[in-house]
Amino acid sequence: MTNRKYKPGKIRERNSENILAAAEQEFVLHGFKGTSMQAVADRAGVAKANIHYYFKNKDNLYLALLENIIANWNEVLADMSEESDPADVLSRFIRTKIRLSYTHPNASKIFAMEIIQGAPYLKSHISQAMRQWVKDKSTIIQSWIDQGKIRAIDPTHLIFLIWSATQHYADFDTQVLEVTNKRQYEEDDIEHIGDFLEDIILAGCGLKPPPKVNLP
Amino acid sequence: MTNRKYKPGKIRERNSENILAAAEQEFVLHGFKGTSMQAVADRAGVAKANIHYYFKNKDNLYLALLENIIANWNEVLADMSEESDPADVLSRFIRTKIRLSYTHPNASKIFAMEIIQGAPYLKSHISQAMRQWVKDKSTIIQSWIDQGKIRAIDPTHLIFLIWSATQHYADFDTQVLEVTNKRQYEEDDIEHIGDFLEDIILAGCGLKPPPKVNLP
DNA sequence: GTCTATATCCGGATAGAC
DNA sequence: GTCTATCCGGATATAGAC
């Protein structure tokens, strides 16, 4: 029954968030088709019919999750420009994405599975908003190359490289943790991974001092 | 009915391969739970009951696919040693994996989804065979560092970097192709991606001539 | 070896009492 | 807003004729 004494809108909000959190877990573990509304309901602690009350159907529930995920990523690199310092921008790009993988691993995984399966729900978003985003950022990186600020490398593939290298730690955490024999990531690991990727990618772009190695 | 005149064993083999190929497609498109035996049967052009005759149940069919996939990867880097030339080994590693992503994208995708969902069927393989593989290769890379052949970087994370950067083009091909506005990869694309990744990663390891960039 | 038919169960979705 | 009961389609798996 509705507890009218305590802010009516808050109940809806709290239930809605519980359901979304439960759905996130289930979709990661079993995929879209493999997730049952019953399992989501059990995990969220509500009756199955209530999920339909809040989200109409399974598609809508899934889409609500995807929208949350995309919204979170729109802040990344919002402020980069042709005048920016490349080393600074790339460093922040890498570290922001690594931190997102650490704080929102499930979001990254759901997005990954959606793309791997052919992006049935996100294809239009990718070919529009995301393509434009990559185009904009690539243009700025190209301008850095033209200014001699960084080495001549393909800007689009540089973006793909940073995406893949950082998301790997969220999407494949099971593999990374098993191989490195850890139970979960610690703050130190995140720091170390950020250092490693910044070091090797900035060096790859010619943004680090010359290496101390005997070249052939 | 069995056509006894023409090599009885071959029929079993051909059907088995058809079913595996069809299952690969379906598992990629819909995930493990989302794939129906009926859909696999239709795609393979056999009756549903025959799949159970050949593979007993859905789990076995999936496991047969996973074993094929893993067997394919065991050739990679089989011959690297402490005496090898790092630039040569890393270059071949990168290009072999890119080519595998090009020739067997579905294998990569099924493996990726399995890991993302927590590796329910492969966890033991990862914590045993795969962990040992990474340990062995990391030891060799570390010896290169000790010999001054390459810059001091974390060997394990270098392996993760190459894995993630190369597999990205198979697993996220939908995203890559939509963003770059192509319908499918061409030979030239594979060449270009190989060049890009070899260039930036070898430079990151200090295996390329000093960059022509104004350092701060 | 291959097919049809069927047993058995579980999924999403909704009706309707409270 | 929340719950129980239920509809109905579709899933895995198997039995048994051919």
XYZ file of C-alpha atoms (C1' of nucleotides) in Angstrom:
468
model
C 0.000 0.000 0.000
C 1.140 3.584 -0.642
C 2.690 5.286 2.373
C 1.186 8.708 1.785
C 2.920 10.411 4.691
C 6.382 10.272 3.093
C 6.760 12.066 -0.267
C 4.729 10.040 -2.790
C 7.048 10.643 -5.757
C 10.013 9.246 -3.874
C 8.560 5.754 -3.694
C 8.261 5.556 -7.433
C 11.805 6.842 -7.827
C 13.285 4.424 -5.330
C 11.517 1.396 -6.806
C 12.448 2.440 -10.294
C 16.099 2.675 -9.303
C 16.024 -0.684 -7.534
C 14.584 -2.308 -10.625
C 17.160 -0.683 -12.899
C 20.012 -1.804 -10.665
C 18.676 -5.342 -10.527
C 18.130 -5.408 -14.277
C 21.701 -4.252 -14.865
C 23.029 -7.213 -12.901
C 20.794 -9.716 -14.632
C 21.408 -8.427 -18.148
C 25.170 -8.660 -17.569
C 24.963 -12.200 -16.233
C 22.524 -13.645 -18.774
C 22.242 -11.289 -21.730
C 19.063 -9.604 -22.928
C 17.116 -12.671 -24.036
C 18.494 -14.777 -21.201
C 17.257 -12.395 -18.529
C 13.812 -13.131 -17.097
C 11.560 -10.487 -15.641
C 11.039 -12.847 -12.724
C 14.756 -12.842 -11.912
C 14.881 -9.047 -12.087
C 11.827 -8.832 -9.834
C 13.317 -11.227 -7.282
C 16.606 -9.324 -7.199
C 14.840 -5.978 -6.889
C 12.488 -7.310 -4.210
C 9.277 -6.421 -6.040
C 6.538 -8.415 -7.711
C 7.040 -9.226 -11.381
C 3.883 -7.369 -12.386
C 5.303 -4.183 -10.859
C 8.152 -4.080 -13.328
C 5.585 -4.028 -16.093
C 3.777 -1.318 -14.214
C 6.930 0.822 -14.080
C 8.536 0.021 -17.439
C 5.693 -1.349 -19.601
C 7.783 -4.188 -21.113
C 11.237 -5.759 -21.314
C 12.366 -3.655 -24.256
C 11.615 -0.446 -22.415
C 13.473 -1.617 -19.329
C 16.528 -2.419 -21.445
C 16.323 0.868 -23.327
C 16.105 2.813 -20.068
C 19.382 1.194 -19.028
C 21.069 1.960 -22.346
C 20.026 5.599 -22.119
C 21.510 5.904 -18.636
C 24.750 4.434 -19.921
C 25.040 6.754 -22.891
C 24.206 9.790 -20.796
C 27.144 8.985 -18.507
C 29.592 9.000 -21.395
C 28.601 12.295 -22.909
C 30.697 14.203 -20.387
C 33.942 12.587 -21.585
C 36.218 14.936 -23.531
C 33.548 17.635 -23.644
C 36.163 20.389 -23.404
C 38.928 19.387 -25.820
C 39.883 21.841 -28.562
C 42.529 22.579 -31.167
C 44.325 24.756 -28.632
C 44.443 22.060 -25.936
C 47.643 20.353 -24.891
C 47.519 16.847 -26.465
C 49.348 15.124 -23.615
C 46.927 16.623 -21.128
C 43.810 15.751 -23.119
C 44.890 12.184 -23.910
C 45.938 11.586 -20.317
C 42.569 12.738 -19.022
C 40.747 10.719 -21.703
C 42.553 7.544 -20.699
C 42.179 8.061 -16.971
C 38.534 9.115 -17.145
C 37.651 6.000 -19.129
C 39.629 3.730 -16.818
C 37.815 5.210 -13.861
C 34.454 4.742 -15.560
C 35.367 1.101 -16.156
C 36.106 0.828 -12.464
C 33.011 2.579 -11.177
C 30.513 1.367 -13.797
C 31.736 -1.995 -15.078
C 28.239 -3.323 -15.681
C 27.281 -0.372 -17.827
C 30.307 -1.020 -19.989
C 29.481 -4.723 -20.252
C 25.877 -4.192 -21.295
C 26.987 -1.722 -23.927
C 29.649 -4.155 -25.139
C 27.211 -7.048 -25.490
C 24.770 -4.819 -27.333
C 27.458 -3.881 -29.877
C 28.860 -7.401 -30.207
C 25.421 -8.736 -31.062
C 25.122 -6.215 -33.869
C 23.752 -3.229 -31.930
C 20.090 -4.034 -32.630
C 18.929 -1.255 -30.299
C 21.806 1.207 -30.757
C 22.704 1.089 -34.437
C 21.047 4.396 -35.210
C 22.673 6.072 -32.218
C 26.095 4.865 -33.351
C 25.749 5.932 -36.943
C 24.525 9.363 -35.860
C 25.537 10.804 -32.482
C 28.593 8.593 -32.020
C 29.868 8.954 -35.578
C 29.631 12.727 -35.252
C 31.447 12.641 -31.900
C 34.331 10.671 -33.396
C 34.428 12.955 -36.419
C 34.680 16.042 -34.203
C 37.396 14.629 -31.982
C 39.340 13.260 -34.953
C 39.327 16.662 -36.596
C 40.857 18.216 -33.500
C 43.530 15.515 -33.268
C 44.317 16.041 -36.947
C 44.790 19.732 -36.254
C 47.319 18.824 -33.544
C 49.198 16.821 -36.144
C 49.107 19.722 -38.591
C 50.434 22.001 -35.844
C 53.273 19.544 -35.183
C 52.030 18.983 -31.642
C 51.918 15.208 -32.008
C 53.242 12.602 -34.376
C 51.249 11.785 -37.515
C 48.977 8.894 -36.573
C 45.437 8.028 -37.623
C 43.177 9.997 -35.236
C 40.162 7.712 -35.542
C 42.143 4.588 -34.761
C 43.795 6.360 -31.850
C 40.321 6.860 -30.406
C 39.494 3.190 -31.013
C 42.748 2.205 -29.310
C 41.960 4.188 -26.186
C 38.376 2.933 -26.115
C 39.387 -0.701 -26.447
C 42.349 -0.619 -24.085
C 40.389 1.054 -21.302
C 37.089 -0.797 -21.687
C 38.958 -4.085 -21.663
C 39.462 -3.762 -17.924
C 35.725 -3.482 -17.332
C 34.385 -5.896 -19.937
C 37.005 -8.610 -19.434
C 37.543 -8.126 -15.721
C 36.914 -11.829 -15.171
C 39.814 -12.662 -17.470
C 42.128 -9.948 -16.174
C 41.501 -10.867 -12.543
C 41.869 -14.613 -13.110
C 45.072 -14.175 -15.099
C 46.580 -11.797 -12.561
C 45.246 -13.931 -9.714
C 43.309 -11.185 -7.923
C 39.818 -11.207 -6.493
C 38.951 -7.623 -7.442
C 40.510 -4.363 -8.562
C 41.961 -2.105 -5.877
C 42.590 1.625 -6.108
C 46.270 0.854 -6.690
C 45.469 -1.306 -9.710
C 43.454 1.498 -11.303
C 46.330 3.876 -10.692
C 48.838 1.440 -12.169
C 46.733 0.719 -15.256
C 46.247 4.437 -15.836
C 50.007 5.000 -15.554
C 50.765 2.135 -17.910
C 48.310 3.166 -20.623
C 49.169 6.847 -20.421
C 52.873 6.006 -20.626
C 52.708 3.703 -23.622
C 50.090 5.604 -25.613
C 51.660 9.021 -25.092
C 55.035 7.530 -26.034
C 53.354 6.003 -29.071
C 52.159 9.476 -30.051
C 55.642 10.906 -29.574
C 54.671 12.822 -26.452
C 57.263 11.336 -24.103
C 61.049 11.789 -23.873
C 63.102 9.560 -26.221
C 63.271 5.985 -24.956
C 66.386 4.643 -23.287
C 66.768 1.611 -25.504
C 69.373 0.493 -28.004
C 67.679 0.934 -31.346
C 68.927 -1.246 -34.210
C 18.048 -41.902 -45.058
C 21.702 -42.895 -44.963
C 23.399 -42.859 -48.334
C 25.641 -45.881 -47.776
C 27.430 -45.651 -51.107
C 29.394 -42.517 -50.222
C 31.707 -42.696 -47.196
C 29.436 -43.037 -44.172
C 31.704 -41.089 -41.788
C 31.729 -38.069 -44.068
C 28.008 -37.461 -43.670
C 28.331 -37.190 -39.923
C 31.281 -34.843 -40.322
C 29.589 -32.590 -42.822
C 26.378 -32.326 -40.785
C 28.330 -31.696 -37.627
C 30.211 -28.861 -39.291
C 27.043 -27.348 -40.697
C 25.462 -27.368 -37.266
C 28.519 -25.812 -35.652
C 28.652 -23.062 -38.270
C 24.954 -22.330 -37.826
C 25.268 -22.342 -34.043
C 28.153 -19.873 -34.229
C 25.976 -17.413 -36.135
C 23.029 -17.789 -33.792
C 25.036 -17.552 -30.576
C 26.643 -14.335 -31.806
C 23.321 -12.785 -32.743
C 21.302 -13.807 -29.690
C 23.674 -14.988 -26.963
C 23.692 -18.424 -25.374
C 20.307 -18.327 -23.660
C 18.748 -16.339 -26.474
C 19.649 -18.928 -29.099
C 17.036 -21.593 -29.804
C 17.888 -25.058 -31.075
C 15.127 -24.561 -33.636
C 16.870 -21.510 -35.097
C 20.170 -23.399 -35.298
C 18.421 -26.319 -36.969
C 16.720 -24.078 -39.528
C 19.985 -22.317 -40.372
C 21.854 -25.623 -40.661
C 19.090 -27.183 -42.734
C 18.510 -30.157 -40.446
C 15.705 -31.250 -38.145
C 15.912 -29.993 -34.582
C 16.052 -33.512 -33.158
C 19.182 -34.189 -35.194
C 21.147 -31.564 -33.306
C 20.371 -33.456 -30.121
C 21.424 -36.625 -31.879
C 24.810 -35.103 -32.776
C 25.515 -32.961 -29.706
C 23.288 -34.383 -26.956
C 22.218 -30.979 -25.587
C 22.660 -27.220 -25.891
C 25.537 -27.054 -23.405
C 27.554 -29.594 -25.375
C 26.968 -27.743 -28.617
C 28.219 -24.519 -27.030
C 31.220 -26.233 -25.463
C 32.172 -27.791 -28.796
C 32.276 -24.282 -30.261
C 34.375 -22.914 -27.404
C 36.886 -25.735 -27.802
C 37.253 -25.000 -31.515
C 37.874 -21.356 -30.713
C 40.528 -22.012 -28.100
C 42.308 -24.532 -30.296
C 42.682 -21.868 -32.991
C 44.479 -19.500 -30.613
C 47.047 -21.912 -29.307
C 49.267 -21.377 -32.341
C 49.745 -17.681 -31.592
C 53.235 -16.773 -30.337
C 54.200 -20.438 -29.999
C 57.787 -19.683 -30.988
C 58.771 -16.575 -29.024
C 61.812 -16.784 -26.750
C 64.245 -14.667 -24.756
C 66.547 -14.549 -27.775
C 63.847 -13.296 -30.169
C 63.828 -9.807 -31.594
C 61.080 -7.936 -29.679
C 60.032 -5.768 -32.602
C 59.634 -8.836 -34.761
C 57.686 -10.813 -32.172
C 55.352 -7.952 -31.223
C 54.720 -7.127 -34.857
C 53.766 -10.705 -35.642
C 51.632 -10.913 -32.488
C 49.670 -7.818 -33.481
C 49.256 -8.788 -37.118
C 48.328 -12.402 -36.393
C 45.626 -11.333 -33.979
C 44.278 -8.696 -36.365
C 44.100 -11.296 -39.099
C 42.312 -13.737 -36.771
C 39.798 -10.998 -35.976
C 39.269 -10.592 -39.698
C 38.970 -14.278 -40.576
C 37.142 -15.486 -37.448
C 35.154 -12.550 -36.082
C 32.360 -14.738 -34.730
C 34.764 -16.884 -32.731
C 36.122 -13.768 -31.105
C 32.629 -12.489 -30.341
C 31.435 -15.697 -28.716
C 34.547 -15.807 -26.587
C 34.067 -12.148 -25.642
C 30.459 -12.640 -24.555
C 31.422 -15.690 -22.539
C 34.033 -13.657 -20.634
C 31.840 -10.585 -20.208
C 29.128 -12.704 -18.614
C 31.634 -13.990 -16.063
C 33.105 -16.932 -18.023
C 30.683 -19.520 -16.586
C 32.019 -22.199 -18.944
C 35.639 -21.022 -19.275
C 36.657 -19.818 -15.822
C 38.771 -22.876 -15.106
C 40.465 -22.695 -18.501
C 41.365 -19.058 -17.887
C 42.750 -19.551 -14.408
C 44.845 -22.492 -15.586
C 45.953 -22.724 -19.232
C 45.537 -19.039 -20.006
C 47.134 -17.792 -16.800
C 50.154 -20.003 -17.465
C 50.376 -18.756 -21.054
C 50.437 -15.131 -19.910
C 52.969 -15.946 -17.204
C 55.311 -17.577 -19.723
C 55.072 -14.767 -22.255
C 55.421 -12.099 -19.549
C 58.599 -13.726 -18.278
C 60.116 -13.553 -21.735
C 59.144 -9.920 -22.168
C 60.628 -9.137 -18.765
C 63.885 -10.755 -19.893
C 63.897 -8.409 -22.907
C 63.609 -5.506 -20.495
C 66.450 -6.854 -18.379
C 68.560 -7.202 -21.520
C 67.793 -3.578 -22.444
C 66.074 -4.694 -25.624
C 62.882 -2.782 -24.864
C 61.770 -0.053 -22.530
C 60.630 -0.989 -19.020
C 56.886 -1.486 -19.242
C 54.560 -3.925 -17.493
C 54.666 -7.121 -19.614
C 51.255 -8.422 -18.541
C 49.484 -5.203 -19.345
C 51.291 -5.017 -22.667
C 49.697 -8.368 -23.513
C 46.290 -7.076 -22.394
C 46.798 -3.990 -24.538
C 47.517 -6.007 -27.666
C 44.643 -8.383 -26.967
C 42.139 -5.599 -26.451
C 43.274 -3.365 -29.308
C 43.196 -6.194 -31.849
C 40.038 -7.963 -30.690
C 38.201 -4.660 -30.709
C 38.051 -4.785 -34.498
C 36.310 -8.159 -34.424
C 34.056 -7.745 -31.401
C 33.000 -4.163 -32.088
C 33.009 -4.336 -35.867
C 29.466 -2.982 -35.908
C 30.626 0.144 -34.098
C 33.862 0.536 -36.065
C 32.114 0.121 -39.408
C 29.240 2.463 -38.542
C 31.582 5.144 -37.222
C 33.891 4.907 -40.232
C 30.901 4.608 -42.545
C 31.932 1.346 -44.223
C 29.890 -1.740 -45.006
C 32.648 -4.247 -44.277
C 36.389 -4.522 -43.789
C 38.550 -4.765 -46.924
C 42.054 -6.165 -47.170
C 43.358 -2.587 -47.183
C 41.665 -1.845 -43.868
C 43.315 -4.847 -42.228
C 46.666 -3.713 -43.588
C 46.119 -0.167 -42.349
C 45.016 -1.256 -38.870
C 48.025 -3.555 -38.592
C 50.340 -0.708 -39.605
C 48.719 1.677 -37.145
C 48.846 -0.670 -34.149
C 52.365 -1.874 -34.880
C 53.548 1.702 -35.261
C 52.041 3.081 -32.067
C 52.696 0.075 -29.837
C 56.288 -0.443 -30.965
C 56.893 3.279 -30.516
C 55.311 2.979 -27.080
C 57.813 0.235 -26.261
C 60.700 2.369 -27.483
C 61.242 0.269 -30.564
C 60.874 3.012 -33.158
C 63.142 5.942 -34.064
C 62.716 9.068 -31.903
C 59.539 10.985 -32.809
C 59.694 14.154 -34.856
C 57.679 16.267 -32.456
C 58.459 19.317 -30.364
C 58.586 18.015 -26.831
C 57.908 20.488 -24.052
C 20.418 -41.425 -39.345
C 16.254 -38.618 -39.881
C 11.799 -37.022 -39.171
C 7.075 -35.920 -36.624
C 4.766 -35.541 -32.565
C 4.625 -34.588 -27.950
C 5.823 -34.092 -22.917
C 7.155 -30.660 -19.821
C 8.478 -26.435 -18.423
C 9.386 -21.425 -18.379
C 9.047 -16.982 -20.579
C 6.506 -12.180 -21.045
C 2.477 -10.026 -20.349
C -2.069 -8.878 -18.296
C -6.528 -9.094 -15.531
C -8.430 -7.970 -11.563
C -8.752 -8.189 -6.314
C -6.963 -5.521 -2.718
C 0.630 1.000 -6.157
C 0.927 -3.885 -5.235
C -0.130 -8.592 -5.345
C -1.963 -13.397 -7.130
C -3.543 -15.996 -10.714
C -3.566 -16.979 -15.327
C -3.119 -16.864 -20.503
C -0.368 -18.347 -24.138
C 3.595 -18.762 -26.937
C 7.919 -20.868 -27.269
C 11.824 -23.309 -25.160
C 14.544 -27.918 -24.448
C 14.401 -32.468 -24.823
C 12.791 -37.069 -26.069
C 9.866 -40.999 -27.900
C 9.136 -43.626 -31.545
C 7.859 -44.383 -36.630
C 10.406 -44.696 -40.733
